[in-house]
mmCIF file of C-alpha atoms in Angstrom:
data_model
loop_
_atom_site.group_PDB
_atom_site.id
_atom_site.type_symbol
_atom_site.label_atom_id
_atom_site.label_comp_id
_atom_site.label_asym_id
_atom_site.label_seq_id
_atom_site.Cartn_x
_atom_site.Cartn_y
_atom_site.Cartn_z
ATOM 1 C CA MET G 1 39.926 28.577 -28.623
ATOM 2 C CA ARG G 2 39.502 30.935 -25.727
ATOM 3 C CA ARG G 3 35.982 31.710 -26.890
ATOM 4 C CA SER G 4 35.020 28.001 -26.933
ATOM 5 C CA ILE G 5 36.374 27.575 -23.378
ATOM 6 C CA ILE G 6 34.187 30.473 -22.228
ATOM 7 C CA VAL G 7 31.134 28.989 -23.994
ATOM 8 C CA VAL G 8 31.781 25.526 -22.518
ATOM 9 C CA SER G 9 32.262 27.071 -19.051
ATOM 10 C CA ALA G 10 29.021 29.012 -19.375
ATOM 11 C CA LEU G 11 27.172 25.885 -20.482
ATOM 12 C CA MET G 12 28.586 23.921 -17.566
ATOM 13 C CA MET G 13 27.488 26.659 -15.137
ATOM 14 C CA LEU G 14 23.973 26.625 -16.606
ATOM 15 C CA MET G 15 23.831 22.855 -16.379
ATOM 16 C CA ALA G 16 25.014 22.988 -12.769
ATOM 17 C CA CYS G 17 22.277 25.485 -11.886
ATOM 18 C CA GLY G 18 19.677 23.338 -13.580
ATOM 19 C CA SER G 19 21.119 20.303 -11.855
ATOM 20 C CA LYS G 20 20.672 21.890 -8.412
ATOM 21 C CA LYS G 21 17.035 22.644 -9.161
ATOM 22 C CA THR G 22 16.516 19.106 -10.382
ATOM 23 C CA GLN G 23 18.201 17.713 -7.260
ATOM 24 C CA ALA G 24 15.899 19.783 -5.040
ATOM 25 C CA GLU G 25 12.870 18.658 -7.016
ATOM 26 C CA SER G 26 14.089 15.064 -6.797
ATOM 27 C CA ALA G 27 14.494 15.380 -3.028
ATOM 28 C CA ASP G 28 10.949 16.779 -2.698
ATOM 29 C CA ALA G 29 9.586 13.975 -4.876
ATOM 30 C CA ALA G 30 11.462 11.381 -2.795
ATOM 31 C CA VAL G 31 9.967 12.766 0.431
ATOM 32 C CA LEU G 32 6.498 12.776 -1.153
ATOM 33 C CA ASP G 33 6.997 9.228 -2.440
ATOM 34 C CA SER G 34 8.119 8.021 0.992
ATOM 35 C CA THR G 35 5.112 9.732 2.617
ATOM 36 C CA VAL G 36 2.756 8.011 0.177
ATOM 37 C CA ILE G 37 4.485 4.665 0.735
ATOM 38 C CA LEU G 38 4.167 5.034 4.513
ATOM 39 C CA ALA G 39 0.476 5.942 4.145
ATOM 40 C CA GLN G 40 -0.098 2.915 1.901
ATOM 41 C CA GLU G 41 1.640 0.650 4.401
ATOM 42 C CA GLU G 42 -0.503 2.049 7.224
ATOM 43 C CA MET G 43 -3.746 1.560 5.262
ATOM 44 C CA THR G 44 -2.729 -1.984 4.288
ATOM 45 C CA GLY G 45 -2.114 -2.664 7.983
ATOM 46 C CA VAL G 46 -5.549 -1.269 8.878
ATOM 47 C CA ILE G 47 -7.242 -3.557 6.334
ATOM 48 C CA LYS G 48 -5.356 -6.639 7.527
ATOM 49 C CA GLU G 49 -5.887 -5.860 11.234
ATOM 50 C CA LEU G 50 -9.571 -5.098 10.671
ATOM 51 C CA TYR G 51 -10.201 -8.457 8.994
ATOM 52 C CA ALA G 52 -8.120 -10.342 11.554
ATOM 53 C CA ALA G 53 -10.363 -8.812 14.242
ATOM 54 C CA GLU G 54 -13.503 -9.649 12.238
ATOM 55 C CA ALA G 55 -12.330 -13.256 11.775
ATOM 56 C CA LYS G 56 -11.981 -13.587 15.558
ATOM 57 C CA ASN G 57 -15.220 -11.650 16.186
ATOM 58 C CA GLU G 58 -13.222 -9.308 18.412
ATOM 59 C CA GLY G 59 -14.300 -6.006 19.838
ATOM 60 C CA ASP G 60 -15.840 -3.017 18.154
ATOM 61 C CA VAL G 61 -14.222 -2.803 14.734
ATOM 62 C CA ASP G 62 -15.983 0.497 14.024
ATOM 63 C CA GLN G 63 -14.367 2.162 17.053
ATOM 64 C CA LEU G 64 -10.922 0.882 16.084
ATOM 65 C CA TYR G 65 -10.918 1.412 12.328
ATOM 66 C CA ALA G 66 -13.776 3.665 11.159
ATOM 67 C CA CYS G 67 -13.879 7.459 11.105
ATOM 68 C CA HIS G 68 -16.275 9.524 13.212
ATOM 69 C CA VAL G 69 -18.612 10.218 10.267
ATOM 70 C CA TRP G 70 -19.008 6.486 9.588
ATOM 71 C CA GLN G 71 -19.582 5.694 13.265
ATOM 72 C CA GLU G 72 -22.157 8.472 13.681
ATOM 73 C CA THR G 73 -24.015 7.480 10.515
ATOM 74 C CA VAL G 74 -24.142 3.795 11.514
ATOM 75 C CA ALA G 75 -25.423 4.812 14.990
ATOM 76 C CA ALA G 76 -28.180 6.912 13.383
ATOM 77 C CA VAL G 77 -29.159 3.989 11.104
ATOM 78 C CA GLU G 78 -29.247 1.591 14.061
ATOM 79 C CA LYS G 79 -31.402 4.041 16.007
ATOM 80 C CA LYS G 80 -33.833 4.300 13.091
ATOM 81 C CA ASP G 81 -33.806 0.514 12.666
ATOM 82 C CA SER G 82 -34.772 0.051 16.323
ATOM 83 C CA HIS G 83 -38.220 1.373 15.317
ATOM 84 C CA VAL G 84 -38.587 -0.957 12.317
ATOM 85 C CA ALA G 85 -40.438 -4.247 12.767
ATOM 86 C CA GLU G 86 -38.650 -6.019 9.900
ATOM 87 C CA ILE G 87 -35.059 -6.059 8.684
ATOM 88 C CA GLY G 88 -33.567 -2.599 8.716
ATOM 89 C CA PHE G 89 -30.907 -1.106 6.486
ATOM 90 C CA PHE G 90 -28.235 -3.732 7.143
ATOM 91 C CA ASN G 91 -29.043 -7.311 6.237
ATOM 92 C CA GLU G 92 -25.449 -8.441 6.766
ATOM 93 C CA ASN G 93 -22.163 -7.460 8.371
ATOM 94 C CA TYR G 94 -21.109 -4.440 6.321
ATOM 95 C CA TRP G 95 -17.419 -5.218 6.789
ATOM 96 C CA THR G 96 -17.642 -8.763 5.416
ATOM 97 C CA GLN G 97 -20.961 -8.830 3.491
ATOM 98 C CA MET G 98 -21.886 -12.009 5.387
ATOM 99 C CA GLN G 99 -25.149 -12.663 7.204
ATOM 100 C CA ASP G 100 -23.929 -15.274 9.647
ATOM 101 C CA SER G 101 -20.824 -15.302 11.805
ATOM 102 C CA ASN G 102 -17.557 -14.625 10.070
ATOM 103 C CA PRO G 103 -15.260 -17.501 9.113
ATOM 104 C CA ALA G 104 -11.819 -17.604 10.704
ATOM 105 C CA ASP G 105 -10.034 -17.395 7.355
ATOM 106 C CA LEU G 106 -10.869 -13.844 6.192
ATOM 107 C CA GLU G 107 -8.079 -12.463 4.041
ATOM 108 C CA ALA G 108 -7.762 -9.219 2.084
ATOM 109 C CA ARG G 109 -6.048 -9.909 -1.237
ATOM 110 C CA ASP G 110 -5.042 -7.892 -4.288
ATOM 111 C CA ILE G 111 -4.930 -4.590 -2.381
ATOM 112 C CA LYS G 112 -4.685 -1.743 -4.902
ATOM 113 C CA PHE G 113 -4.392 1.962 -4.210
ATOM 114 C CA GLU G 114 -6.572 3.807 -6.679
ATOM 115 C CA GLN G 115 -6.048 7.239 -5.136
ATOM 116 C CA VAL G 116 -3.808 8.512 -2.360
ATOM 117 C CA ASP G 117 -3.681 12.182 -1.397
ATOM 118 C CA VAL G 118 -1.651 12.402 1.789
ATOM 119 C CA GLU G 119 -1.979 16.203 1.996
ATOM 120 C CA LYS G 120 -5.797 16.047 1.893
ATOM 121 C CA GLY G 121 -5.884 12.879 3.997
ATOM 122 C CA ARG G 122 -7.940 10.922 1.457
ATOM 123 C CA ALA G 123 -7.440 7.589 -0.284
ATOM 124 C CA VAL G 124 -9.392 4.925 -2.178
ATOM 125 C CA VAL G 125 -8.270 1.313 -1.863
ATOM 126 C CA SER G 126 -9.791 -1.685 -3.639
ATOM 127 C CA PHE G 127 -9.294 -5.297 -2.619
ATOM 128 C CA ILE G 128 -10.757 -8.779 -2.673
ATOM 129 C CA LEU G 129 -12.025 -10.174 0.616
ATOM 130 C CA HIS G 130 -11.517 -13.921 0.416
ATOM 131 C CA SER G 131 -12.739 -16.633 2.780
ATOM 132 C CA SER G 132 -13.864 -20.247 2.685
ATOM 133 C CA VAL G 133 -17.462 -18.958 2.577
ATOM 134 C CA GLN G 134 -17.313 -16.340 -0.174
ATOM 135 C CA THR G 135 -15.149 -13.917 -2.086
ATOM 136 C CA VAL G 136 -16.255 -10.299 -2.498
ATOM 137 C CA ARG G 137 -14.746 -7.263 -4.160
ATOM 138 C CA GLN G 138 -14.957 -3.960 -2.368
ATOM 139 C CA LYS G 139 -13.315 -0.603 -1.821
ATOM 140 C CA PHE G 140 -12.586 1.436 1.240
ATOM 141 C CA GLU G 141 -12.493 5.195 1.101
ATOM 142 C CA PHE G 142 -10.041 6.291 3.775
ATOM 143 C CA CYS G 143 -9.630 9.573 5.619
ATOM 144 C CA HIS G 144 -6.815 10.628 7.907
ATOM 145 C CA GLU G 145 -8.361 11.402 11.275
ATOM 146 C CA ASP G 146 -6.973 11.616 14.814
ATOM 147 C CA GLY G 147 -3.500 10.836 13.460
ATOM 148 C CA ASN G 148 -4.566 7.568 11.804
ATOM 149 C CA TRP G 149 -5.915 6.355 8.497
ATOM 150 C CA ARG G 150 -9.527 5.310 9.096
ATOM 151 C CA VAL G 151 -12.250 3.824 6.916
ATOM 152 C CA HIS G 152 -14.629 6.578 5.831
ATOM 153 C CA ASN G 153 -16.819 4.564 3.462
ATOM 154 C CA ILE G 154 -17.318 1.067 2.075
ATOM 155 C CA ILE G 155 -18.170 0.468 -1.558
ATOM 156 C CA VAL G 156 -19.402 -3.059 -2.245
ATOM 157 C CA TYR G 157 -19.628 -4.775 -5.625
ATOM 158 C CA PHE G 158 -22.418 -7.223 -6.450
ATOM 159 C CA LYS G 159 -24.019 -8.931 -9.458
ATOM 160 C CA ASN G 160 -27.398 -7.543 -10.488
ATOM 161 C CA ALA G 161 -30.261 -9.644 -11.893
ATOM 162 C CA ASP G 162 -28.658 -9.481 -15.363
ATOM 163 C CA GLY G 163 -25.335 -10.751 -14.005
ATOM 164 C CA LYS G 164 -23.630 -7.379 -14.442
ATOM 165 C CA GLU G 165 -21.437 -6.031 -11.689
ATOM 166 C CA GLU G 166 -22.734 -2.974 -9.874
ATOM 167 C CA GLU G 167 -21.525 -1.077 -6.856
ATOM 168 C CA SER G 168 -23.226 0.004 -3.687
ATOM 169 C CA ASN G 169 -21.897 3.032 -1.817
ATOM 170 C CA LEU G 170 -22.830 2.295 1.791
ATOM 171 C CA LEU G 171 -22.317 5.796 3.204
ATOM 172 C CA GLU G 172 -24.523 7.337 0.509
ATOM 173 C CA GLY G 173 -27.049 4.537 1.003
ATOM 174 C CA MET G 174 -27.194 5.123 4.760
ATOM 175 C CA ARG G 175 -27.650 8.861 4.287
ATOM 176 C CA SER G 176 -30.451 8.284 1.807
ATOM 177 C CA TYR G 177 -32.102 5.764 4.135
ATOM 178 C CA LEU G 178 -31.932 8.210 7.037
ATOM 179 C CA GLY G 179 -33.768 10.779 4.875
ATOM 180 C CA GLU G 180 -36.694 8.424 4.250
ATOM 181 C CA PRO G 181 -39.720 8.564 6.577
ATOM 182 C CA LEU G 182 -40.461 5.630 8.868
ATOM 183 C CA GLU G 183 -43.259 3.422 7.589
#
């Protein structure tokens, strides 16, 4: 009897030690989860604010919501395009994929977080941009810069000539375009 009490006591002590480790791991996971949730909420806010500004044709969206790399690359493309007689790299508003002015009813729907790495300050978010004019599917690659989540890249989906969906990585496209000689 005494032996079984000792065995049960030892087992309870082992379980308690394991329980403390599990509690610490659970606390760390809860902090990580809350950090990811806060980051997701911030990025969702950026997307919604960005498209509210675009719908009102307000201010410089790039300055407010895009990272430095994006801004610098767009500036270099615009500089190159100033020497082109025809249409340059952008044939439409890269935020909305529309050629004319933006409608007042832009709305980001079905926001999905494909990747979120808070420690590295990187995320990939897909969504549907809906309006009375058109509906497009796209992704934003985010980076954490200057204390905020900012758009680092835009990936746009489109139908090719065969009707299959393809994607266009705008940052890669701009970099490639900048490497081409002027004609």
